[in-house]
Coordinates of C-alpha atoms in Angstrom, one line a residue:
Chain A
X1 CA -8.5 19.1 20.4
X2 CA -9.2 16.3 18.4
X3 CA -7.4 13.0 19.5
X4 CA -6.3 14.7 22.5
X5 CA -6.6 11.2 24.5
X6 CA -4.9 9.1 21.4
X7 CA -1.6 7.7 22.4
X8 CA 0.3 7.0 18.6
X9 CA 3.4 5.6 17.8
X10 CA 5.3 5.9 14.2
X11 CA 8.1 3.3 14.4
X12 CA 10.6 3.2 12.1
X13 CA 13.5 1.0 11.3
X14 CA 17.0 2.2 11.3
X15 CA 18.7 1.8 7.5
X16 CA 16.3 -0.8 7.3
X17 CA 17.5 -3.1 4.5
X18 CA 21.6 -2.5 5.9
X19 CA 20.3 -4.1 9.0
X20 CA 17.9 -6.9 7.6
X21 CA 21.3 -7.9 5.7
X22 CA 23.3 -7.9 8.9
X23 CA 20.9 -9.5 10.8
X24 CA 21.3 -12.5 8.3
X25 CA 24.7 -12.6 8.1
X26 CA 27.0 -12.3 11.5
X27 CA 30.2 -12.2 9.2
X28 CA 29.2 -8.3 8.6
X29 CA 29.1 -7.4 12.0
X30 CA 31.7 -4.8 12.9
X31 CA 31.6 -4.3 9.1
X32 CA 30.2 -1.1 7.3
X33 CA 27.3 -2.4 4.8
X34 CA 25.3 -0.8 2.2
X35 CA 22.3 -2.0 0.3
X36 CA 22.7 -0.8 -3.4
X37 CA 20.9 -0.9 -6.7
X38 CA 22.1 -2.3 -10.2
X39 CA 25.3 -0.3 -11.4
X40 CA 23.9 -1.8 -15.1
X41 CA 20.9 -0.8 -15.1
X42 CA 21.4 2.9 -14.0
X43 CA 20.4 2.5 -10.4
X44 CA 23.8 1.9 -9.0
X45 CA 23.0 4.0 -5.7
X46 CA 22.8 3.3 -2.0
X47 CA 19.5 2.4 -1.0
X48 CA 20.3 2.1 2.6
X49 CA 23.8 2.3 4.9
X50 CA 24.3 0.8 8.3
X51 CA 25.1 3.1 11.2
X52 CA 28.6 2.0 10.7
X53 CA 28.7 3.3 6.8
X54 CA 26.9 6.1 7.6
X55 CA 30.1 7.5 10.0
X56 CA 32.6 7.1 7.4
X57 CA 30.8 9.6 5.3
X58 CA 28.2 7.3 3.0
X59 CA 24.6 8.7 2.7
X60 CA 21.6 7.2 1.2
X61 CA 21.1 8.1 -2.8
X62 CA 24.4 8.7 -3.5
X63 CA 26.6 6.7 -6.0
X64 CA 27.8 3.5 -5.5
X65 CA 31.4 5.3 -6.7
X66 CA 31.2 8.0 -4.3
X67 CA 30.4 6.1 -1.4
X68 CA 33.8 3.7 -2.2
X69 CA 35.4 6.7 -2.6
X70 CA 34.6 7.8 0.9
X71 CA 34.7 4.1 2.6
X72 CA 36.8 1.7 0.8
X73 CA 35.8 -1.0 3.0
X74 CA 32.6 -1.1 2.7
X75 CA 30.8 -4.0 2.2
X76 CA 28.2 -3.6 -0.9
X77 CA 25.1 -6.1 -1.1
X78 CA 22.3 -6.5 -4.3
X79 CA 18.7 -5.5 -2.9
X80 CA 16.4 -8.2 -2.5
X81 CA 13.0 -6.7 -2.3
X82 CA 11.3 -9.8 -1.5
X83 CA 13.3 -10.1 1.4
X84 CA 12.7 -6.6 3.0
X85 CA 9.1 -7.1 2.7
X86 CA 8.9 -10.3 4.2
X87 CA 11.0 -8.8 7.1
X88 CA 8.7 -5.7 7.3
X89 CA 5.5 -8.2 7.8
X90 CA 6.9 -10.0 10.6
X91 CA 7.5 -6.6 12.4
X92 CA 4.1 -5.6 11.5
X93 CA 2.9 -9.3 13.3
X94 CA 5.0 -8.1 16.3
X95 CA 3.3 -4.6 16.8
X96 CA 0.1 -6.6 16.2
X97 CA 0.7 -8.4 19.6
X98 CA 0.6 -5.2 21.5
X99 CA -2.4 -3.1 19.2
X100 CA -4.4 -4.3 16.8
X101 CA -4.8 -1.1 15.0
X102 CA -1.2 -1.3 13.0
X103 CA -1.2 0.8 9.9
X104 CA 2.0 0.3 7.4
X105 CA 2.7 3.9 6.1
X106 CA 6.1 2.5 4.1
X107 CA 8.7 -0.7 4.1
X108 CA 10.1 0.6 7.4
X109 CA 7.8 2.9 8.7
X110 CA 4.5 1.9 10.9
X111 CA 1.9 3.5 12.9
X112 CA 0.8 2.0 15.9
X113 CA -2.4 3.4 18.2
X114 CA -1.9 1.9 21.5
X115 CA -4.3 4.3 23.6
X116 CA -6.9 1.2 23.6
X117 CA -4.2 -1.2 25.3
X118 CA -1.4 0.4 26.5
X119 CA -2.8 0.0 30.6
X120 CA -2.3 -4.0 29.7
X121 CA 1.6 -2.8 29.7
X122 CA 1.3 -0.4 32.7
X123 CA 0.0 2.7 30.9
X124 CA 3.7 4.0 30.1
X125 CA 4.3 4.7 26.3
X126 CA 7.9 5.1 26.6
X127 CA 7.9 1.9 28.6
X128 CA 5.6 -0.3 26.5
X129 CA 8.2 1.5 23.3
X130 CA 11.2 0.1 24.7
X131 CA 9.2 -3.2 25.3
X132 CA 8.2 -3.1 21.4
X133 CA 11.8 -1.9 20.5
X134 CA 13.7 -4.7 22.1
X135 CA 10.6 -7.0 21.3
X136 CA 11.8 -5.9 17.8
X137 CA 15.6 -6.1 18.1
X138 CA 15.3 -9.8 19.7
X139 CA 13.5 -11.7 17.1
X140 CA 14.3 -9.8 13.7
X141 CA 17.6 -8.2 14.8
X142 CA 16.5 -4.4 13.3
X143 CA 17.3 -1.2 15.6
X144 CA 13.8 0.4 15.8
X145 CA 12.8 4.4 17.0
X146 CA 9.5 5.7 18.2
X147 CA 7.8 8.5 18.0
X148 CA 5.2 9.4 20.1
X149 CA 2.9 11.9 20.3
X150 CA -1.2 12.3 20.5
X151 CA -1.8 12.2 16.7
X152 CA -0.2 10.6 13.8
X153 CA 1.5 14.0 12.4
X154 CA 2.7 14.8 15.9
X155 CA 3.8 11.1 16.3
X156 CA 5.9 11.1 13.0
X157 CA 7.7 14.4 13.4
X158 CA 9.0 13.5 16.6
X159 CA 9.9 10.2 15.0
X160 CA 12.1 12.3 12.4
X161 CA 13.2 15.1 14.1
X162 CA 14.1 13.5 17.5
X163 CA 14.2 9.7 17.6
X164 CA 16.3 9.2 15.1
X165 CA 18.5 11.4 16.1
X166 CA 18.5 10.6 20.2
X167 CA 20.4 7.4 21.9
X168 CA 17.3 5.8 23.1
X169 CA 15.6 5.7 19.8
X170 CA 12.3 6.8 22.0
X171 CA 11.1 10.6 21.8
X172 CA 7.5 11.6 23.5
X173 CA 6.5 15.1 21.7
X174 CA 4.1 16.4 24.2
X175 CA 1.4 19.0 22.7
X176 CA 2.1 20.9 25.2
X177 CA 5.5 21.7 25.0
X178 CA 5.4 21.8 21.1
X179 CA 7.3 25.5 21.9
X180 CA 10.4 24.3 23.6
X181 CA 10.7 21.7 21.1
X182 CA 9.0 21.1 17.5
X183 CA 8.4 24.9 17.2
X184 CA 12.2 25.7 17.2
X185 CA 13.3 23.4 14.4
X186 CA 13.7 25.1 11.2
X187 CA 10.6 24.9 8.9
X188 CA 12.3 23.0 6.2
X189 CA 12.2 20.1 8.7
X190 CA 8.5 19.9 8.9
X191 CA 6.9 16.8 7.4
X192 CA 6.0 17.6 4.0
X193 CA 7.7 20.3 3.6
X194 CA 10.5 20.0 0.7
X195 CA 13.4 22.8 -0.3
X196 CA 10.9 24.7 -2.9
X197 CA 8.6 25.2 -0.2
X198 CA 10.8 26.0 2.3
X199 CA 12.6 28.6 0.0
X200 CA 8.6 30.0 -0.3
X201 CA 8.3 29.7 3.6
X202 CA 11.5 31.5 3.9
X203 CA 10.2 34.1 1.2
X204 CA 7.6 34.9 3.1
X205 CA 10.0 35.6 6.6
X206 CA 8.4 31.5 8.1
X207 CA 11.7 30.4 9.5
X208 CA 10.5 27.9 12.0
X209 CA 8.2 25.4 12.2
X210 CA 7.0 27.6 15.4
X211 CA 6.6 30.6 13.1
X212 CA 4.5 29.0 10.4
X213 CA 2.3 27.2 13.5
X214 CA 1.9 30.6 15.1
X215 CA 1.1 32.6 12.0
X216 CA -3.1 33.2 12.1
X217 CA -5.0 30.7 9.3
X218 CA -6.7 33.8 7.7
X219 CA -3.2 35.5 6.9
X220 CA -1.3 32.7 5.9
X221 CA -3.7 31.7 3.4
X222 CA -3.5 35.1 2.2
X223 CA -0.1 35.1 1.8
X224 CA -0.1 32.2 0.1
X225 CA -2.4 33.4 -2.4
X226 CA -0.4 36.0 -3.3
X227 CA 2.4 33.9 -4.1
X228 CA 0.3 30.3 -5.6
X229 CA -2.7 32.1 -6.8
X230 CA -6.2 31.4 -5.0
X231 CA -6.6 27.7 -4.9
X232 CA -3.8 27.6 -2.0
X233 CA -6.2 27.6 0.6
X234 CA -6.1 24.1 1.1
X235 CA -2.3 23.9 1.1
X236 CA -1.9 26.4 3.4
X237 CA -4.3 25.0 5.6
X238 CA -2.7 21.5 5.9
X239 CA 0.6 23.0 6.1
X240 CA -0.8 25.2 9.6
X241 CA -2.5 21.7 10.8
X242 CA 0.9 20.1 10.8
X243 CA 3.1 22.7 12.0
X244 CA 0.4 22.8 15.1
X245 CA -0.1 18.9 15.2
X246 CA -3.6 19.2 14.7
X247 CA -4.6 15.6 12.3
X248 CA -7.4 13.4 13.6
X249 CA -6.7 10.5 11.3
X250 CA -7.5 7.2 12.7
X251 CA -4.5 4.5 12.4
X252 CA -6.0 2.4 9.5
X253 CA -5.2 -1.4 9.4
X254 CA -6.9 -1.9 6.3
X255 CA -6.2 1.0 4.8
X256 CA -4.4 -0.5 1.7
X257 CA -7.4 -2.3 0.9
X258 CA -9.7 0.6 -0.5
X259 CA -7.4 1.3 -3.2
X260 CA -8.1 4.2 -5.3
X261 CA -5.9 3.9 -7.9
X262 CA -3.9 1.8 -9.5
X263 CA -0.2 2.3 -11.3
X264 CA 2.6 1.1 -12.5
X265 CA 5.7 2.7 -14.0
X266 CA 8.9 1.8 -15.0
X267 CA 12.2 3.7 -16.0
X268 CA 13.9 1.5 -18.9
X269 CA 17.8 0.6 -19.5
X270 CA 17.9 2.6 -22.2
X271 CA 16.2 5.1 -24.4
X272 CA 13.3 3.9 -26.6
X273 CA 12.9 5.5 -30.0
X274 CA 10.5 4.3 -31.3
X275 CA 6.8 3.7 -31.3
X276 CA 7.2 -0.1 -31.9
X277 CA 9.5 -0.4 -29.3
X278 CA 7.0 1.7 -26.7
X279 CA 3.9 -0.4 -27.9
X280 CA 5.4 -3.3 -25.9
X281 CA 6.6 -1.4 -23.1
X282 CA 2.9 0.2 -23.0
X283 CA 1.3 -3.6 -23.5
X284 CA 3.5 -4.7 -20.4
X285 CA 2.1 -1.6 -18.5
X286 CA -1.3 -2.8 -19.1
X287 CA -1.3 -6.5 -18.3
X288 CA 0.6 -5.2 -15.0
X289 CA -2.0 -2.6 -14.3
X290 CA -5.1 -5.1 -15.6
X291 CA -3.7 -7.9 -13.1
X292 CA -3.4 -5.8 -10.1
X293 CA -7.2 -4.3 -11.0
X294 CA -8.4 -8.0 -10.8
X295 CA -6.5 -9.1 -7.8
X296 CA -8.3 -6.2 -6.2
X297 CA -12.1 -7.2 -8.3
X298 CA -12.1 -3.8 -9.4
X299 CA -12.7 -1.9 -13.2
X300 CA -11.2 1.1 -13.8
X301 CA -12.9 3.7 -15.5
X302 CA -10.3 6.5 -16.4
X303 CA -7.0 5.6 -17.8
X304 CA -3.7 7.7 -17.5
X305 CA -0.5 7.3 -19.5
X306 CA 2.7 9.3 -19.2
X307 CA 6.2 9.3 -21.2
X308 CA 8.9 11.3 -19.8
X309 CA 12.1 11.9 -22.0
X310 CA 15.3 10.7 -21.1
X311 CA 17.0 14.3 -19.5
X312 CA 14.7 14.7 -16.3
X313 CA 16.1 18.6 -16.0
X314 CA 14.6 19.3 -19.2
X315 CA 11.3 17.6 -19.3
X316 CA 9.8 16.0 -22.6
X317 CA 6.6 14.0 -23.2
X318 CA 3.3 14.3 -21.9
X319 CA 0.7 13.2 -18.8
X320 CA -2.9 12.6 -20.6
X321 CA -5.9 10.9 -19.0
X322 CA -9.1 9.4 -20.6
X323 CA -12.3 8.0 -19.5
X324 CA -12.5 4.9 -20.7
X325 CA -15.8 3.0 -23.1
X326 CA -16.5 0.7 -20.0
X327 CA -15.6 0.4 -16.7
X328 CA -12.4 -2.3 -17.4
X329 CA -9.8 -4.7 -15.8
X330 CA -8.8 -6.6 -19.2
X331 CA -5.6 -5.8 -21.1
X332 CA -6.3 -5.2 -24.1
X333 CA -8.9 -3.0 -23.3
X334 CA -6.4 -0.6 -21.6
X335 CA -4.1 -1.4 -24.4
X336 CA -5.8 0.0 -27.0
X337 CA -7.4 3.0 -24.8
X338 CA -3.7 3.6 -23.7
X339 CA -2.2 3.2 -27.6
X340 CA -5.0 5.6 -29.1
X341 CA -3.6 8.5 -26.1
X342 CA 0.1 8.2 -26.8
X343 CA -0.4 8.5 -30.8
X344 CA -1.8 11.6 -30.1
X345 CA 0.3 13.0 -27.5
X346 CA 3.6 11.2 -27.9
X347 CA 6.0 13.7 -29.5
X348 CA 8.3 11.5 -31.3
X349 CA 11.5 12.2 -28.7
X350 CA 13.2 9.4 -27.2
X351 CA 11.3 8.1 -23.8
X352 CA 13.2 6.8 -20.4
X353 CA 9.8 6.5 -18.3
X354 CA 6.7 5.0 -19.1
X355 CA 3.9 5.0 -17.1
X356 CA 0.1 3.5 -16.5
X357 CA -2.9 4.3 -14.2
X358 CA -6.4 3.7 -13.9
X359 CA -8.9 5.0 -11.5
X360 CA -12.6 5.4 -11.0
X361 CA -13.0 1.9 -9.5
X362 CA -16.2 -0.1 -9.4
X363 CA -16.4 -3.8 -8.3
X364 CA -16.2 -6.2 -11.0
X365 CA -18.5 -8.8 -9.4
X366 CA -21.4 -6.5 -11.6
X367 CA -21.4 -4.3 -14.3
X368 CA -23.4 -3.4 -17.3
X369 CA -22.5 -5.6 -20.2
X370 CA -21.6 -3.7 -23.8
X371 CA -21.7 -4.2 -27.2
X372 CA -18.0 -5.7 -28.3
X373 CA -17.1 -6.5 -24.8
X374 CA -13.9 -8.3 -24.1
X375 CA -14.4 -8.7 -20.4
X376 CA -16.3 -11.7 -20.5
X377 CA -14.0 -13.5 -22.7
X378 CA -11.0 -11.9 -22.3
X379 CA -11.2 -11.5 -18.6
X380 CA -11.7 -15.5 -18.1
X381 CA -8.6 -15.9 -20.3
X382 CA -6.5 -13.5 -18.0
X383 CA -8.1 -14.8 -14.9
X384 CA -6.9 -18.0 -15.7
X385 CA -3.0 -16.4 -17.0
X386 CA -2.9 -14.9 -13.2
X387 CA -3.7 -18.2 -11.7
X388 CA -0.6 -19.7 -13.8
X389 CA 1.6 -16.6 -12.3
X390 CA 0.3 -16.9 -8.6
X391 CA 1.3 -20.1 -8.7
X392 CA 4.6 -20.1 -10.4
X393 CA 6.0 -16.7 -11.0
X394 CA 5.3 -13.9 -13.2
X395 CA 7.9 -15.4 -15.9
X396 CA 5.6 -18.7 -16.8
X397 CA 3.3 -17.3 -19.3
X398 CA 4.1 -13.6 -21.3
X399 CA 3.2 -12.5 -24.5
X400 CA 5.2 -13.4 -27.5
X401 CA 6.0 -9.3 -27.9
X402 CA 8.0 -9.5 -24.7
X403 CA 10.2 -11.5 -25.9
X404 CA 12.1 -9.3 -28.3
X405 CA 14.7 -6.9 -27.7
X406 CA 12.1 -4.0 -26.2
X407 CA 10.5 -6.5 -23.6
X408 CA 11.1 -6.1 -20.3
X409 CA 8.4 -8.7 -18.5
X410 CA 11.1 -11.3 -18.2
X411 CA 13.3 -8.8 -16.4
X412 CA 10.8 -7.1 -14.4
X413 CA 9.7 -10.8 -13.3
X414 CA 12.5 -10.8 -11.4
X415 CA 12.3 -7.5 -9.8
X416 CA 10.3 -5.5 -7.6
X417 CA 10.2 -2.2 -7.2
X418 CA 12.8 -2.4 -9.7
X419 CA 15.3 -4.4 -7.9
X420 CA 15.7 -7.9 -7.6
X421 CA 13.6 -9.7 -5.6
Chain B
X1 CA -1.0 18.7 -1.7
X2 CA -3.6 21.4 -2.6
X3 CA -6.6 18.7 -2.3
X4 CA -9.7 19.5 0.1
X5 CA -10.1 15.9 0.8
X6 CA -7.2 16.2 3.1
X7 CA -9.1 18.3 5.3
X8 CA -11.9 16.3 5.6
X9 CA -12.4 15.3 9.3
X10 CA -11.5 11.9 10.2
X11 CA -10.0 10.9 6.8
X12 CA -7.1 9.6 6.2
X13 CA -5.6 10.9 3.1
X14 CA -2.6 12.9 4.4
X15 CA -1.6 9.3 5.0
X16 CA -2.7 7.7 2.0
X17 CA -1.5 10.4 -0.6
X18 CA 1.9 10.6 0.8
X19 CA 3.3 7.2 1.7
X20 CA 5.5 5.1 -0.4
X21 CA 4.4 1.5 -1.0
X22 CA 5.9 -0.8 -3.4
X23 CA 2.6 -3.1 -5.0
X24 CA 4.0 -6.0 -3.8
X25 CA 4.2 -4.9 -0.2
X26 CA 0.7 -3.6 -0.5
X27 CA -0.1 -6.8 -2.1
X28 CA 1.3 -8.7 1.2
X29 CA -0.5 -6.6 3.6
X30 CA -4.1 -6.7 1.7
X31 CA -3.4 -10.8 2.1
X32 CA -2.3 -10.6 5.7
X33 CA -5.2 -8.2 6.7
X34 CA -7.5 -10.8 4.6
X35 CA -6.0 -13.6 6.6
X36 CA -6.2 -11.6 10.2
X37 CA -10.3 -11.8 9.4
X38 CA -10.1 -15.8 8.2
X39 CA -12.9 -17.5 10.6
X40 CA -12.5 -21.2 11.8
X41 CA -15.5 -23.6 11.3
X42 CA -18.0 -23.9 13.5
X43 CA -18.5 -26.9 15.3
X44 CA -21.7 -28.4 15.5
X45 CA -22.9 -30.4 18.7
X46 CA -25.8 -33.5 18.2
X47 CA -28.6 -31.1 18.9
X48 CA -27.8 -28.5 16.4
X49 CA -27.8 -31.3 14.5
X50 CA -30.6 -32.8 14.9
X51 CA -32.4 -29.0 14.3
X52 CA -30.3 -28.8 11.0
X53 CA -32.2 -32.2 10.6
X54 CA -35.6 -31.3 11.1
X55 CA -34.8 -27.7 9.1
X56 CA -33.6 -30.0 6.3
X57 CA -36.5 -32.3 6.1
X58 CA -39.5 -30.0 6.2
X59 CA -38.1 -27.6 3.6
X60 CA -37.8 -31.0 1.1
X61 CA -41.0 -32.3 2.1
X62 CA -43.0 -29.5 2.6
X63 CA -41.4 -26.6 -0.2
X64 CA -40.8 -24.3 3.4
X65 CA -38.3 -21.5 2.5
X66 CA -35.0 -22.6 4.6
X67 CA -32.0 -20.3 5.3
X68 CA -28.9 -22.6 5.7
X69 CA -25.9 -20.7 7.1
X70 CA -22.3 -21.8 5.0
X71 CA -18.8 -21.9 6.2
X72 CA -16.8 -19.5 4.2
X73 CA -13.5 -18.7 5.6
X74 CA -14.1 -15.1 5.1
X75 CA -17.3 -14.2 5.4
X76 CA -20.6 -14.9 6.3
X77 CA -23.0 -16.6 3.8
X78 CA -26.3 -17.9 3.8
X79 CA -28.2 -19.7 1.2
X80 CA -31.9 -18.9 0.9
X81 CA -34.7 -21.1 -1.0
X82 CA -36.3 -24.5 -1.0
X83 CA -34.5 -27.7 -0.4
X84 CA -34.8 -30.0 -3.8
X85 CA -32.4 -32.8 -3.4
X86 CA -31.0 -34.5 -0.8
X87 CA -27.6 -36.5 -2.2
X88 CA -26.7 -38.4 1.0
X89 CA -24.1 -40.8 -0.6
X90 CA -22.4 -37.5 -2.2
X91 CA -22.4 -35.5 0.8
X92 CA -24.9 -32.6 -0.8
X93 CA -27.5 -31.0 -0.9
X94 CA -29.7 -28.9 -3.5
X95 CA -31.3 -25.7 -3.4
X96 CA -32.4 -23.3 -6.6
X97 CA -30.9 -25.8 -9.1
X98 CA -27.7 -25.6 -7.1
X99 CA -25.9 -28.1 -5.0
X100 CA -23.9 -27.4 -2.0
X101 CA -21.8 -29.6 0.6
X102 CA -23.5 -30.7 4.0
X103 CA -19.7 -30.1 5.3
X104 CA -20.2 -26.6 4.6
X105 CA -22.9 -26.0 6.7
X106 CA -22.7 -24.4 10.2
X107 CA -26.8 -23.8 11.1
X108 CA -30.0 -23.7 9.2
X109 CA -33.5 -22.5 10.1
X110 CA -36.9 -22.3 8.4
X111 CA -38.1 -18.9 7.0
X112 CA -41.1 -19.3 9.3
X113 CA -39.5 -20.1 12.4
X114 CA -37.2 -17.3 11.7
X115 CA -39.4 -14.8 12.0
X116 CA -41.0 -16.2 15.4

């Protein structure tokens, strides 16, 4: 079995930015806290409840107005993104003094492979995960539970379905007992299975995670193909891998280094109507997308752009992608490549979500040079404008464009993730 | 999720295709990953010294090919050519039309003794 002798930890940290807050501030202890977006700006929902909240009734997602309704006390604080990342460094620093192989798989979530140094700490998982847990608690004041099993899928299923949920905050799921204990959980609580899938699972008589694990390969895939047509073969294969724990992915420290795509998208305040107004949303989108392509020293050679209409249930807009003249990082270049797409796809309805990707990376230390190349050019004068930002804020230099009333770079300098920083 | 790729043994992209990651936070862990590899400088005793020396002076007397090793506090790099120039009061040194600090250098040896 492959990483049979792997021991792998996925730690996460309990209603993470709730207890980064409280962990500041001693006046909220006692105190129910939520973390929760913008009411102005349409994202007035919980991002994250302590413990506390979470008793009287107030779940992550829901609105700000239901959760008051539910707990009139409780205490409401603005993200700050800026913050929660910070925090989520230092923890990864601290599970980087007991394995260097420390792989971030969200703001609160981490892998850790210990199996190379976990006989420095006695050779006991649990052991060295209550070390790391109080380790944790101590010097940033956040609640942490582990997961541990012999691969990463194993590892974070245990994490969700019993850590969380046990007082310790420490679950081992041992392979060999996946029977009395993974296998018996309802299918719809297997990782990356959502409720469409799970009504197909069900469909198909797959009740339990033990039922889809013990079903053979050969006749699940066929199954599937009768109900997702024939290129469900993969999907039905990763979905029997994780239901039996079989994954042999390494835990990846640099894994957010090989990037192979870049994106950015943003929902705005209010419906846009027209194509002046989206040219400026779609020039933000760019320089955004262009900057994070040269942090990286990469060109892009296929663009994507994507509108989506203001009433998500009935979708409107369009998804296109293009290959692009050259291999690019400059924003104009993905400006006008991303303008020439949504003339001919953009339907004319009113847009809520904008979006911008490119992919098919090559370094930009070479390439092949063009006739009517900006990159040269162009690409020292935006070298230079991301200097001016690195150094003091995304705010300090923006086109003239984003000034008027359809800009939102002056906002969005302030945000990330689209909440304050 | 219908992507062979994710089958691929050894890979990682159940991982990589799934997670959430804000661009800032993937931002901050390219630059702490960056700085976990950051190397300190070298130091360099009398008698390396004295070699760099020697290196040094044949290559700018003699036109020998000399590889000079450079601090960089992310990588290794080496410069490869002749010696032209020899600024003592500036601190540098030319080689291919291009000049380069003596505080940068950690080690240097001629092509010829290189291959010995």
């Amino acid at each position: 079995m492959p990483g049979k002798s792997r021991t792998i930890f996925l730690v996460d940290c309990q209603s993470f930015y709730a207890s980064v807050e409280k962990a500041l501030n001693p006046e909220l202890e006692g105190k129910p806290v939520a973390v929760a977006g913008d009411p102005e700006r349409r994202s007035g929902i919980i991002l994250a409840a302590c413990p506390l909240a979470k008793a009287k009734g107030v779940t992550t997602a829901e609105r700000l107005g239901e959760a008051l309704s539910k707990c009139r006390d409780l205490v409401i604080i603005k993200p700050s993104m800026q913050r929660y990342i910070d925090y989520s460094m230092r923890i990864s620093e601290i599970y980087e003094s007991y394995s260097d192989l420390v792989e971030a798989y969200s703001i609160d979530e981490q892998f850790i492979d210990v199996t190379g140094s976990l006989h420095l700490y006695g050779g006991d998982p649990e052991a060295l995960a209550r070390m790391i847990q109080l380790h944790v608690k101590e010097a940033i004041g956040v609640h942490t539970r582990f997961g541990i099993s012999d691969s990463k899928v194993l590892a974070k299923q245990a994490c969700d379905n019993f850590a969380k949920k046990n007082e310790s905050g420490i679950y081992v799921l041992e392979r060999e007992r996946l029977a009395d204990s993974l296998w018996r959980l309802p299918v719809n609580k297997m990782f990356m299975v959502g409720s469409r899938m799970t009504a197909h699972f069900e469909r198909m008589g797959i009740r339990t995670i033990g039922d889809l694990a013990q079903t053979p390969l050969a006749q699940l895939k066929q199954r599937m193909r009768q109900r997702f047509g024939k290129n469900s073969d993969v999907q039905a294969e990763v979905c029997w891998r994780i239901a039996n724990g079989i994954d042999d992915s390494p835990v990846k420290p640099g894994t957010h280094m090989g990037e192979k795509s870049v994106g950015h998208m943003m929902t705005l305040p209010r419906d846009y109507g027209t194509r002046d107004e989206l040219k400026v949303i779609v020039l933000e989108l760019c320089e955004l997308v262009a900057r994070r392509c040269r942090s990286i020293g990469k060109m892009g050679r296929t663009l994507s752009v994507g509108c989506q209409g203001a009433d998500f249930d009935r979708p409107t807009g369009f998804s296109r992608q293009m290959t692009l003249p050259y291999p690019s990082h400059v924003t104009n270049d993905l400006y006008y490549n991303a303008m020439s797409l949504f003339d001919r796809h953009w339907d004319g309805l009113p847009v809520r979500r904008v979006g911008i990707s490119v992919t098919g990376f090559q370094t930009d230390d070479q390439y092949q040079l063009v006739m009517d190349d900006n990159r040269e050019r162009l690409g020292a004068l935006e070298a230079a404008m991301d200097r001016l930002k690195d150094k003091y804020g995304d705010a300090v230099i923006m086109r003239a464009v984003s000034k008027t009333a359809a800009g939102q770079a002056q906002d969005r300098a302030m945000k990330i993730g689209g909440h304050y920083k | 999720m219908g992507d062979s790729k994710k089958l691929t043994a050894g890979g990682n992209w159940l991982w990589e295709d799934s997670r959430m990651m804000l661009p800032e936070h993937k931002l901050a862990q390219n630059e702490h990953q960056r700085e976990l590899r950051r190397r300190e400088r070298k130091h360099i005793d009398e008698a390396e010294w004295a070699d760099i020396a020697m290196a040094f002076s044949a290559s700018l007397q003699l036109h020998k090919l000399i590889t000079i090793r450079m601090f960089d506090p992310f990588e290794e790099t080496r410069i490869e050519g002749v010696v032209e120039r020899v600024d003592q009061f500036g601190g540098r040194f030319m080689v291919d039309g291009e000049w380069f600090p003596f505080h940068d250098i950690e080690g240097a040896v001629l092509a010829d003794m290189e291959d010995n």
